[in-house]
Amino acid sequence: MDVNRVWENFLHKEDDRYFSILYDGFVEPLYSYGLYLGFNEDQCKDAIQDLFCKLYFSKKRLSHITHITAYLYRAYKNRLLDMYRQSSRYESLDNVRDVFSIKATVLEDLMDKEEALYLEAKMNTLLNNLTAKQRMVIYMRYMQQLSYAEIGEALEINPDSCKKMVYRAIDKLRSLTKKSKTPE
Amino acid sequence: MDTPYNFLKDPNFIEWRLFRTHEQNKFWKAFRENNPHLEPYLKDAIEQFSSITMQDPFLSEEIKQSMHRQIVQRIRRRKTIRRLYLYSSAAAVLIMGLFVGRFLLYERTRTSLHTYEEQSIVGQELPKEEIYIISGEQKTSIADNSDIQLTGKAKAVIIDSTENKQELKLDAVAMNQLIVPYGRRSNIVLSDGTRICLNSGTRVDFPSEFKGKTREIKVEGEVFVDVVNDAKKPFIVHAGNVAIQVFGTSFNVSAYKEDQAVTVVLVEGSVAVKTEEEQAELQPGQKAEILEAAITKEDVNVSEYISWVKGVLVFEETPVLEILKKVGRYYNMQFEGSADSSLNARTCTGKLYLSSSVDSVMVSISAISSTEFQRNDNHIFISNKETAYELKPINE
């Protein structure tokens, strides 16, 4: 079932099963997302638990939310930032916001090791050439398959500029793939 | 295996598999039609490429489930509290309060990342319940501010605020219970002369007489205990999984179910705190905090912990939500705020006299902490003053 349908059901039916479906569907992507944002494992786990407890009790106030994925990403990030703020009240947040590190890995059993390593290195060089924000939109668009509208909501930017950001990131990747000729 | 063409090293192929753009799809569709002999290799390459994944951090099934269990527990705990409130009936009475003191406001959040519902705290006034003594099958309601004195021989005398006396028979064998709901407080003097002040939302299990070799009672919630010294009969208070052994002394125990930790603060004398795993002795002015079975000791300002006995709450750099939790217990109101609210980052220091209406408490709290409160029947909404402009549409 589509997540937004699950969300609708959760909002309007008194059935905790839908809550569990939401949890199961989001716990891993959110956990990864938090780590990519530079938070540690415990912080990510705590924030996820807080987020879902809140979700359960404030569903009446959240009925206007239609894109649950985007909402969860946004609320989760805010929770993480708040936790960070509480632990270090006077530090700047800038260094946190500018982190987004993802890494590609190749499952080796399908191709030979040398080739796998080569591809892996290549992918990671490509990704490292993007800015943190670009990596974030690429991650959401292509790894998490979010729509532009959803990414826009999750990151609190306009869907159009979000689309532009994705295109610009792809253009950059494209020019980089073309430039770096294969060492034969 | 020798491949006539290595797709995996073709930038075009990589771009296609990564982004599947329209033009790339068109190109590769045509390519497949024109090169059927390469099809098996292309298929292989596609499969191999799909084995590239983002290194998503691993979260074991076990951890996922234990996190889920913890969430469900937290939800249950809060649900039970709510249900208790729903069953009660009588109308609410307001008491006046006033915040005096020095308030330290910590850094405000600079960004407006939050939506309205994340920024506000909602308080709900709940109907009042009665204080009860449960003794065997018998349930007796007790007027507010009554003194209960156990006189031995399975009897208790209840003296209400107008000096009316009432005698009550207790269960001689089984434990009796004194239940004080949120919004009320009570005092009881046990058969040995030990005095217990019960804070709101507290239950104490006690015998009508201490017959064995020890004097034992059970506490859930918060109590201040002044124990009469009797070296031959040690006094033991059980709170959750903690046992507190007392040697003629006065101390405070806070063991609310919704708080994870049990805290014991010693005023005079000495007590030993025991859990399954640890044991610690407290000196006057020390606090023991027991979380799970681990005990942590700390020197504290005692008045902060026992001031409720006199109808005053003392706070020292206490987070707003924590204050509201205590105020809520006292006035039988339930405050709900998300833990991530920026209001939470603020702390207050001062004394709160618990003698007037909730409204005036709220006026003081909001004036001093730069928040706003709105009252809507028995709901109170607390939010940041800046909320108005935080609600502005983004990107438009």
Coordinates of C-alpha atoms in Angstrom, one line a residue:
Chain A
M1 CA 0.0 0.0 0.0
D2 CA 1.1 3.5 -0.8
V3 CA 2.5 5.3 2.3
N4 CA 0.1 8.2 2.0
R5 CA -2.8 5.8 2.0
V6 CA -1.3 4.2 5.1
W7 CA -1.1 7.6 6.6
E8 CA -4.7 8.4 5.8
N9 CA -5.7 5.2 7.5
F10 CA -3.6 5.9 10.5
L11 CA -5.2 9.3 10.8
H12 CA -8.8 8.2 10.5
K13 CA -8.9 4.6 11.8
E14 CA -8.3 3.5 15.4
D15 CA -6.0 0.8 14.3
D16 CA -2.4 0.7 15.6
R17 CA -1.4 -1.6 12.8
Y18 CA -1.1 1.4 10.5
F19 CA 1.3 3.0 13.0
S20 CA 3.5 -0.1 12.9
I21 CA 3.5 -0.1 9.1
L22 CA 4.6 3.5 9.1
Y23 CA 7.3 2.8 11.6
D24 CA 8.6 -0.3 9.7
G25 CA 8.6 1.7 6.5
F26 CA 10.5 4.7 7.8
V27 CA 12.8 3.5 10.5
E28 CA 15.6 2.6 8.2
P29 CA 15.6 5.5 5.8
L30 CA 15.3 7.9 8.6
Y31 CA 18.1 6.3 10.5
S32 CA 20.4 6.5 7.5
Y33 CA 19.3 10.0 6.8
G34 CA 20.3 11.1 10.3
L35 CA 23.7 9.5 10.0
Y36 CA 24.3 11.2 6.6
L37 CA 23.4 14.5 8.3
G38 CA 26.3 13.8 10.6
F39 CA 24.5 12.7 13.8
N40 CA 25.6 9.7 15.8
E41 CA 23.7 6.4 16.1
D42 CA 22.2 7.1 19.5
Q43 CA 21.0 10.5 18.5
C44 CA 19.3 9.1 15.4
K45 CA 17.6 6.3 17.4
D46 CA 16.4 8.7 20.1
A47 CA 15.1 11.2 17.5
I48 CA 13.2 8.4 15.7
Q49 CA 11.5 7.3 18.9
D50 CA 10.6 10.9 19.9
L51 CA 9.2 11.5 16.4
F52 CA 7.0 8.4 16.4
C53 CA 5.7 9.0 19.9
K54 CA 4.8 12.5 18.9
L55 CA 3.2 11.3 15.7
Y56 CA 1.0 8.9 17.6
F57 CA -0.4 11.6 20.0
S58 CA -0.6 14.5 17.7
K59 CA -2.4 12.9 14.8
K60 CA -5.4 15.1 15.3
R61 CA -3.2 18.2 14.7
L62 CA -1.5 16.6 11.7
S63 CA -4.5 15.8 9.6
H64 CA -3.7 18.5 7.1
I65 CA -0.5 16.7 6.2
T66 CA -0.7 14.8 3.0
H67 CA 2.9 14.0 2.1
I68 CA 3.8 12.0 5.1
T69 CA 7.3 11.1 3.8
A70 CA 8.2 14.8 3.4
Y71 CA 6.8 15.6 6.8
L72 CA 8.7 12.9 8.6
Y73 CA 12.0 13.8 7.0
R74 CA 11.4 17.4 8.0
A75 CA 10.2 16.8 11.5
Y76 CA 13.0 14.3 12.1
K77 CA 15.7 16.7 11.0
N78 CA 14.2 19.4 13.2
R79 CA 14.2 17.0 16.1
L80 CA 17.8 16.2 15.5
L81 CA 18.7 19.9 15.3
D82 CA 16.9 20.6 18.5
M83 CA 18.7 17.8 20.3
Y84 CA 21.9 19.2 19.0
R85 CA 21.0 22.7 20.1
Q86 CA 20.2 21.5 23.6
S87 CA 23.5 19.8 23.9
S88 CA 25.5 22.7 22.8
R89 CA 23.6 25.9 23.3
Y90 CA 25.9 28.5 21.9
E91 CA 27.5 26.7 19.1
S92 CA 26.8 27.6 15.6
L93 CA 24.6 25.2 13.6
D94 CA 26.3 25.9 10.3
N95 CA 28.7 23.1 10.5
V96 CA 25.9 20.6 11.1
R97 CA 23.8 21.8 8.3
D98 CA 26.5 21.5 5.7
V99 CA 27.2 17.9 6.2
F100 CA 25.7 15.2 4.0
S101 CA 27.9 12.3 3.3
I102 CA 26.8 9.3 1.4
K103 CA 29.0 6.5 0.1
A104 CA 28.5 4.1 -2.7
T105 CA 29.4 0.4 -2.2
V106 CA 29.3 -2.4 -4.7
L107 CA 28.1 -5.8 -3.8
E108 CA 31.1 -7.8 -4.9
D109 CA 29.6 -11.1 -5.5
L110 CA 28.2 -10.0 -8.8
M111 CA 31.3 -8.8 -10.5
D112 CA 35.0 -9.3 -10.1
K113 CA 36.7 -7.4 -7.3
E114 CA 38.9 -5.1 -9.4
E115 CA 35.9 -3.9 -11.4
A116 CA 33.8 -3.5 -8.2
L117 CA 36.5 -1.3 -6.6
Y118 CA 36.9 0.7 -9.7
L119 CA 33.2 1.4 -10.0
E120 CA 33.0 2.2 -6.3
A121 CA 35.8 4.7 -6.4
K122 CA 34.4 6.3 -9.4
M123 CA 30.9 6.7 -7.9
N124 CA 32.4 8.2 -4.8
T125 CA 34.5 10.7 -6.6
L126 CA 31.4 11.7 -8.5
L127 CA 29.4 12.1 -5.3
N128 CA 32.2 14.0 -3.6
N129 CA 32.2 16.6 -6.4
L130 CA 28.7 17.7 -5.4
T131 CA 27.9 20.1 -2.6
A132 CA 26.2 18.7 0.5
K133 CA 22.9 20.1 -0.6
Q134 CA 23.2 18.6 -4.0
R135 CA 24.0 15.2 -2.5
M136 CA 21.0 15.5 -0.3
V137 CA 18.6 16.2 -3.2
I138 CA 20.1 13.4 -5.3
Y139 CA 19.8 11.0 -2.4
M140 CA 16.2 11.9 -1.9
R141 CA 15.3 11.8 -5.5
Y142 CA 17.1 8.7 -6.7
M143 CA 17.8 6.6 -3.6
Q144 CA 14.6 7.3 -1.7
Q145 CA 12.5 8.0 -4.8
L146 CA 10.8 11.1 -3.5
S147 CA 8.9 13.4 -5.8
Y148 CA 10.1 17.0 -6.3
A149 CA 7.1 18.3 -4.3
E150 CA 8.1 15.9 -1.4
I151 CA 11.8 16.9 -1.5
G152 CA 10.7 20.5 -1.5
E153 CA 8.6 20.0 1.5
A154 CA 11.2 17.9 3.4
L155 CA 13.9 20.5 2.9
E156 CA 11.6 23.5 3.0
I157 CA 12.5 24.8 -0.4
N158 CA 10.4 25.5 -3.4
P159 CA 9.7 22.4 -5.5
D160 CA 10.8 24.3 -8.7
S161 CA 14.2 25.3 -7.2
C162 CA 14.4 21.8 -5.9
K163 CA 14.0 20.5 -9.5
K164 CA 16.6 22.9 -10.7
M165 CA 19.0 21.7 -8.0
V166 CA 18.5 18.1 -9.0
Y167 CA 19.1 19.0 -12.7
R168 CA 22.2 21.0 -11.9
A169 CA 23.6 18.2 -9.8
I170 CA 22.9 15.8 -12.7
D171 CA 24.5 18.1 -15.2
K172 CA 27.6 18.3 -13.0
L173 CA 27.7 14.5 -12.7
R174 CA 27.2 14.2 -16.4
S175 CA 30.1 16.5 -17.3
L176 CA 32.3 14.7 -14.7
T177 CA 31.5 11.2 -16.1
K178 CA 32.2 12.4 -19.6
K179 CA 35.5 14.1 -18.6
S180 CA 37.0 11.2 -16.6
K181 CA 38.0 8.8 -19.3
T182 CA 38.4 5.2 -18.4
P183 CA 42.0 4.0 -17.8
E184 CA 42.1 1.0 -20.1
Chain B
M1 CA 34.9 -14.2 -19.8
D2 CA 35.7 -11.9 -22.7
T3 CA 33.1 -9.2 -23.4
P4 CA 33.0 -7.6 -26.8
Y5 CA 32.0 -4.4 -25.1
N6 CA 32.4 -3.3 -21.5
F7 CA 29.3 -1.3 -20.7
L8 CA 30.3 -0.8 -17.1
K9 CA 33.1 1.5 -18.3
D10 CA 30.9 3.5 -20.6
P11 CA 30.0 6.9 -19.1
N12 CA 26.8 6.9 -21.2
F13 CA 25.7 3.7 -19.7
I14 CA 26.5 4.8 -16.2
E15 CA 24.6 8.0 -16.7
W16 CA 21.6 6.1 -18.1
R17 CA 21.5 3.6 -15.2
L18 CA 21.9 6.4 -12.7
F19 CA 19.4 8.9 -13.9
R20 CA 17.2 7.2 -16.6
T21 CA 16.6 10.5 -18.3
H22 CA 14.3 10.6 -21.2
E23 CA 17.0 11.1 -23.9
Q24 CA 19.1 8.3 -22.4
N25 CA 16.1 5.9 -22.4
K26 CA 15.5 6.8 -26.1
F27 CA 19.2 6.2 -26.9
W28 CA 19.4 2.9 -25.2
K29 CA 16.1 1.6 -26.6
A30 CA 17.4 2.3 -30.1
F31 CA 20.8 0.8 -29.2
R32 CA 19.1 -2.5 -28.1
E33 CA 17.1 -2.7 -31.2
N34 CA 20.1 -2.2 -33.4
N35 CA 22.5 -4.5 -31.4
P36 CA 20.6 -7.6 -30.5
H37 CA 23.9 -9.6 -30.3
L38 CA 25.0 -7.4 -27.4
E39 CA 21.7 -7.9 -25.5
P40 CA 23.0 -10.6 -23.1
Y41 CA 26.0 -8.5 -22.2
L42 CA 23.9 -5.4 -21.7
K43 CA 21.6 -7.4 -19.4
D44 CA 24.5 -8.6 -17.4
A45 CA 25.9 -5.1 -17.1
I46 CA 22.5 -3.8 -15.9
E47 CA 22.3 -6.5 -13.3
Q48 CA 25.8 -5.8 -12.1
F49 CA 25.2 -2.1 -12.0
S50 CA 22.1 -2.6 -9.8
S51 CA 24.5 -4.2 -7.2
I52 CA 25.9 -0.7 -6.6
T53 CA 24.0 0.6 -3.6
M54 CA 24.3 3.5 -1.3
Q55 CA 25.9 2.2 1.8
D56 CA 22.8 2.5 3.9
P57 CA 23.9 2.0 7.5
F58 CA 22.7 -1.3 8.9
L59 CA 20.1 -1.4 11.5
S60 CA 19.5 -5.0 12.8
E61 CA 16.0 -6.4 13.0
E62 CA 16.6 -6.8 16.7
I63 CA 17.3 -3.1 17.3
K64 CA 14.4 -2.1 15.1
Q65 CA 12.1 -4.2 17.2
S66 CA 13.4 -3.1 20.5
M67 CA 13.1 0.6 19.4
H68 CA 9.5 -0.2 18.4
R69 CA 8.8 -1.8 21.8
Q70 CA 10.1 1.3 23.6
I71 CA 7.9 3.5 21.5
V72 CA 4.8 1.4 22.3
Q73 CA 5.7 1.5 26.0
R74 CA 6.0 5.2 26.0
I75 CA 2.6 5.5 24.3
R76 CA 1.0 3.1 26.7
R77 CA 2.3 4.9 29.7
R78 CA 0.8 8.2 28.5
K79 CA -2.5 6.5 27.5
T80 CA -3.0 5.1 31.0
I81 CA -2.6 8.5 32.5
R82 CA -5.1 9.9 30.1
R83 CA -7.6 7.2 30.8
L84 CA -7.4 7.9 34.5
Y85 CA -8.4 11.5 33.9
L86 CA -11.3 10.5 31.6
Y87 CA -13.0 8.5 34.3
S88 CA -13.2 11.3 36.8
S89 CA -16.1 13.5 37.1
A90 CA -16.2 16.4 39.5
A91 CA -15.7 20.0 38.2
A92 CA -12.4 21.7 38.5
V93 CA -11.5 24.2 41.0
L94 CA -8.8 26.8 40.3
I95 CA -6.1 27.8 42.6
M96 CA -4.1 31.0 42.3
G97 CA -0.4 31.2 41.8
L98 CA 2.3 33.7 41.3
F99 CA 5.8 33.4 39.9
V100 CA 8.4 35.3 41.8
G101 CA 12.0 35.3 41.2
R102 CA 14.8 35.6 38.9
F103 CA 14.4 34.1 35.5
L104 CA 17.2 33.1 33.2
L105 CA 16.2 32.7 29.7
Y106 CA 18.4 30.7 27.5
E107 CA 19.2 31.3 23.9
R108 CA 16.2 31.5 21.6
T109 CA 16.1 29.5 18.5
R110 CA 17.2 31.7 15.6
T111 CA 15.7 29.8 12.8
S112 CA 12.1 29.2 11.9
L113 CA 12.3 25.6 10.9
H114 CA 9.3 24.7 12.9
T115 CA 5.7 24.4 12.2
Y116 CA 3.2 25.7 14.7
E117 CA 2.3 22.4 16.3
E118 CA 5.9 21.8 17.1
Q119 CA 6.3 25.1 18.8
S120 CA 3.4 25.0 21.2
I121 CA 2.6 23.3 24.4
V122 CA -1.0 22.5 25.2
G123 CA -2.4 22.2 28.7
Q124 CA -5.7 20.6 29.6
E125 CA -7.4 21.1 32.8
L126 CA -8.8 17.8 34.1
P127 CA -11.8 17.0 36.3
K128 CA -11.0 16.5 39.9
E129 CA -11.0 13.2 41.6
E130 CA -11.5 12.3 45.2
I131 CA -8.9 11.2 47.7
Y132 CA -9.7 7.6 48.8
I133 CA -8.6 5.1 51.4
I134 CA -9.1 1.6 50.2
S135 CA -9.2 -1.0 52.9
G136 CA -10.2 -4.5 51.8
E137 CA -13.5 -4.2 50.0
Q138 CA -14.2 -0.8 51.5
K139 CA -13.5 2.5 49.7
T140 CA -13.9 5.7 51.6
S141 CA -13.6 9.2 50.1
I142 CA -11.7 11.8 52.1
A143 CA -12.1 15.5 52.0
D144 CA -9.2 17.6 50.7
N145 CA -6.8 18.8 53.4
S146 CA -7.8 16.3 55.9
D147 CA -5.4 14.8 58.4
I148 CA -5.5 11.0 58.7
Q149 CA -4.2 9.4 61.9
L150 CA -3.8 5.8 62.4
T151 CA -4.6 5.0 66.0
G152 CA -3.6 1.3 66.1
K153 CA -6.1 -1.5 66.5
A154 CA -7.0 -1.3 62.8
K155 CA -8.6 2.1 63.2
A156 CA -8.0 5.5 61.7
V157 CA -9.3 9.0 62.6
I158 CA -9.9 11.5 59.9
I159 CA -10.0 15.1 60.9
D160 CA -11.2 17.4 58.1
S161 CA -10.4 21.1 57.8
T162 CA -13.4 22.1 59.9
E163 CA -12.1 19.8 62.8
N164 CA -14.8 17.3 62.2
K165 CA -13.7 13.8 63.3
Q166 CA -14.6 10.6 61.6
E167 CA -13.5 7.2 62.6
L168 CA -12.6 4.6 60.0
K169 CA -12.1 0.9 60.3
L170 CA -9.1 -0.5 58.5
D171 CA -8.1 -3.9 57.3
A172 CA -6.1 -5.5 60.1
V173 CA -4.2 -8.0 58.0
A174 CA -3.9 -6.8 54.4
M175 CA -2.3 -3.5 53.3
N176 CA -4.5 -0.5 53.1
Q177 CA -4.1 2.1 50.3
L178 CA -4.3 5.9 50.4
I179 CA -4.8 7.3 46.9
V180 CA -4.3 11.0 46.2
P181 CA -5.2 12.0 42.7
Y182 CA -3.6 14.8 40.7
G183 CA -4.7 18.2 41.9
R184 CA -4.9 17.1 45.6
R185 CA -2.6 16.5 48.5
S186 CA -2.9 14.6 51.8
N187 CA -1.2 13.8 55.1
I188 CA -1.2 10.6 57.0
V189 CA 0.3 9.7 60.4
L190 CA 1.0 6.0 60.6
S191 CA 0.5 3.8 63.7
D192 CA 4.1 4.3 64.8
G193 CA 3.8 8.1 64.6
T194 CA 5.6 8.4 61.3
R195 CA 4.2 11.3 59.2
I196 CA 3.8 11.1 55.4
C197 CA 2.9 14.0 53.2
L198 CA 1.5 12.7 49.9
N199 CA 1.9 14.9 46.8
S200 CA -0.6 14.9 43.9
G201 CA -0.9 11.7 42.0
T202 CA 0.4 9.5 44.7
R203 CA -0.5 6.1 46.2
V204 CA 0.8 4.7 49.5
D205 CA 0.2 1.1 50.7
F206 CA 0.4 0.8 54.4
P207 CA -0.6 -1.6 57.2
S208 CA -3.0 -0.6 59.9
E209 CA -0.3 -1.6 62.4
F210 CA 3.4 -2.6 62.1
K211 CA 3.4 -6.1 63.5
G212 CA 6.5 -7.7 62.0
K213 CA 10.2 -7.1 62.5
T214 CA 10.2 -4.3 60.0
R215 CA 8.0 -1.3 59.2
E216 CA 7.4 -1.4 55.4
I217 CA 5.3 0.8 53.1
K218 CA 5.0 1.1 49.4
V219 CA 5.0 4.3 47.4
E220 CA 4.1 5.3 43.9
G221 CA 4.3 9.1 43.3
E222 CA 5.9 11.6 45.6
V223 CA 6.0 11.6 49.4
F224 CA 7.8 13.4 52.1
V225 CA 8.4 11.1 55.1
D226 CA 9.3 12.0 58.7
V227 CA 10.1 8.7 60.3
V228 CA 9.9 8.1 64.1
N229 CA 13.1 6.4 65.2
D230 CA 12.8 2.8 66.4
A231 CA 16.2 1.0 66.2
K232 CA 14.5 -2.4 66.7
K233 CA 12.1 -2.0 63.8
P234 CA 13.8 -0.6 60.7
F235 CA 11.5 1.4 58.4
I236 CA 11.6 0.5 54.7
V237 CA 10.0 2.4 51.9
H238 CA 9.5 0.5 48.6
A239 CA 9.3 2.6 45.5
G240 CA 9.4 0.8 42.2
N241 CA 12.4 -1.5 42.3
V242 CA 14.1 0.6 45.0
A243 CA 14.1 -0.1 48.7
I244 CA 14.9 2.7 51.1
Q245 CA 15.9 1.7 54.5
V246 CA 15.5 4.4 57.1
F247 CA 17.1 5.1 60.4
G248 CA 14.9 7.8 62.1
T249 CA 15.0 10.6 59.6
S250 CA 13.1 12.8 57.2
F251 CA 13.4 12.5 53.4
N252 CA 11.6 12.9 50.1
V253 CA 10.9 10.2 47.6
S254 CA 9.7 10.9 44.1
A255 CA 8.7 7.8 42.2
Y256 CA 6.2 8.8 39.6
K257 CA 5.5 6.1 37.1
E258 CA 5.8 8.5 34.2
D259 CA 9.3 9.6 35.4
Q260 CA 11.8 6.9 34.6
A261 CA 14.0 7.6 37.6
V262 CA 13.1 7.4 41.3
T263 CA 14.7 10.1 43.3
V264 CA 15.4 10.2 47.1
V265 CA 16.4 13.3 48.8
L266 CA 17.6 13.2 52.4
V267 CA 16.9 16.1 54.8
E268 CA 18.0 14.7 58.1
G269 CA 19.4 11.5 59.6
S270 CA 20.5 8.7 57.3
V271 CA 19.0 6.3 54.8
A272 CA 20.3 3.4 52.7
V273 CA 19.0 3.1 49.2
K274 CA 19.0 -0.4 47.7
T275 CA 18.3 -1.8 44.3
E276 CA 18.8 -5.4 43.0
E277 CA 22.3 -4.4 42.0
E278 CA 23.5 -1.5 44.1
Q279 CA 23.4 0.0 47.5
A280 CA 24.2 3.5 48.6
E281 CA 24.0 5.5 51.8
L282 CA 22.9 9.1 51.8
Q283 CA 24.0 12.0 53.9
P284 CA 21.7 14.9 54.7
G285 CA 21.5 17.2 51.7
Q286 CA 22.2 14.5 49.2
K287 CA 20.1 13.2 46.4
A288 CA 20.1 9.7 45.0
E289 CA 18.7 9.2 41.5
I290 CA 17.9 5.6 40.6
L291 CA 17.5 4.8 37.0
E292 CA 16.9 1.1 36.2
A293 CA 19.0 -0.4 39.0
A294 CA 21.9 2.2 38.9
I295 CA 22.2 4.7 41.7
T296 CA 23.8 8.2 41.2
K297 CA 24.5 10.4 44.2
E298 CA 24.6 14.2 44.1
D299 CA 24.6 17.1 46.6
V300 CA 21.5 19.2 46.2
N301 CA 19.6 22.2 47.5
V302 CA 17.1 20.3 49.6
S303 CA 14.4 23.0 49.6
E304 CA 13.9 22.6 45.9
Y305 CA 12.7 19.0 46.6
I306 CA 10.6 19.4 49.7
S307 CA 9.1 22.8 49.2
W308 CA 5.9 21.3 47.8
V309 CA 5.0 20.2 51.3
K310 CA 4.5 23.9 52.1
G311 CA 2.7 24.7 48.8
V312 CA 5.7 26.3 47.2
L313 CA 7.6 25.1 44.2
V314 CA 11.2 26.1 44.0
F315 CA 13.0 25.9 40.7
E316 CA 16.6 26.3 39.8
E317 CA 17.4 26.5 36.1
T318 CA 14.5 24.1 35.5
P319 CA 13.3 23.5 31.9
V320 CA 9.8 25.0 31.2
L321 CA 8.3 21.6 30.4
E322 CA 9.5 20.2 33.7
I323 CA 7.9 23.2 35.5
L324 CA 4.7 22.6 33.7
K325 CA 4.8 19.0 34.6
K326 CA 5.0 19.8 38.3
V327 CA 2.4 22.6 38.1
G328 CA 0.2 20.2 36.1
R329 CA 0.4 17.6 38.9
Y330 CA -0.5 20.2 41.5
Y331 CA -3.5 21.7 39.6
N332 CA -4.5 18.5 37.9
M333 CA -3.8 19.7 34.4
Q334 CA -2.1 17.9 31.7
F335 CA 0.4 19.7 29.6
E336 CA 1.5 18.3 26.3
G337 CA 4.4 19.7 24.3
S338 CA 6.6 18.0 21.9
A339 CA 10.0 17.3 23.5
D340 CA 11.6 19.1 20.5
S341 CA 9.8 22.4 21.2
S342 CA 12.2 25.3 21.5
L343 CA 10.3 26.3 24.6
N344 CA 12.0 23.4 26.2
A345 CA 15.4 25.0 25.9
R346 CA 14.3 27.7 28.3
T347 CA 14.8 27.4 32.0
C348 CA 13.4 29.3 34.9
T349 CA 14.7 29.9 38.4
G350 CA 12.5 31.1 41.2
K351 CA 9.7 30.3 43.6
L352 CA 6.2 29.5 42.6
Y353 CA 3.6 30.0 45.3
L354 CA 0.8 27.5 44.7
S355 CA -2.0 29.5 46.1
S356 CA -4.0 31.2 43.3
S357 CA -5.4 30.4 39.9
V358 CA -3.9 28.6 37.1
D359 CA -4.5 31.6 34.9
S360 CA -2.3 33.9 36.9
V361 CA 0.4 31.2 37.0
M362 CA 0.2 31.1 33.2
V363 CA 0.2 34.9 32.9
S364 CA 3.4 35.0 35.0
I365 CA 5.1 32.1 33.2
S366 CA 4.3 33.5 29.7
A367 CA 5.3 37.1 30.6
I368 CA 8.6 36.0 31.8
S369 CA 9.5 33.4 29.3
S370 CA 8.4 35.4 26.2
T371 CA 5.6 33.0 25.4
E372 CA 2.0 33.5 24.9
F373 CA -0.8 31.5 26.3
Q374 CA -4.4 31.2 25.2
R375 CA -7.2 29.8 27.1
N376 CA -10.0 27.9 25.4
D377 CA -12.3 26.4 28.0
N378 CA -10.2 24.0 29.8
H379 CA -7.3 23.9 27.3
I380 CA -4.3 26.1 27.5
F381 CA -2.1 26.7 24.5
I382 CA 1.4 28.0 25.1
S383 CA 3.5 29.1 22.2
N384 CA 6.4 31.3 21.2
K385 CA 5.6 34.9 20.7
E386 CA 7.2 34.8 17.3
T387 CA 4.9 32.1 16.1
A388 CA 2.9 34.7 14.1
Y389 CA 5.7 35.3 11.7
E390 CA 7.0 31.8 11.8
L391 CA 3.7 30.8 10.2
K392 CA 4.4 32.8 7.1
P393 CA 4.4 30.7 3.9
I394 CA 7.8 29.5 2.8
N395 CA 8.9 30.2 -0.8
E396 CA 6.0 32.3 -1.8

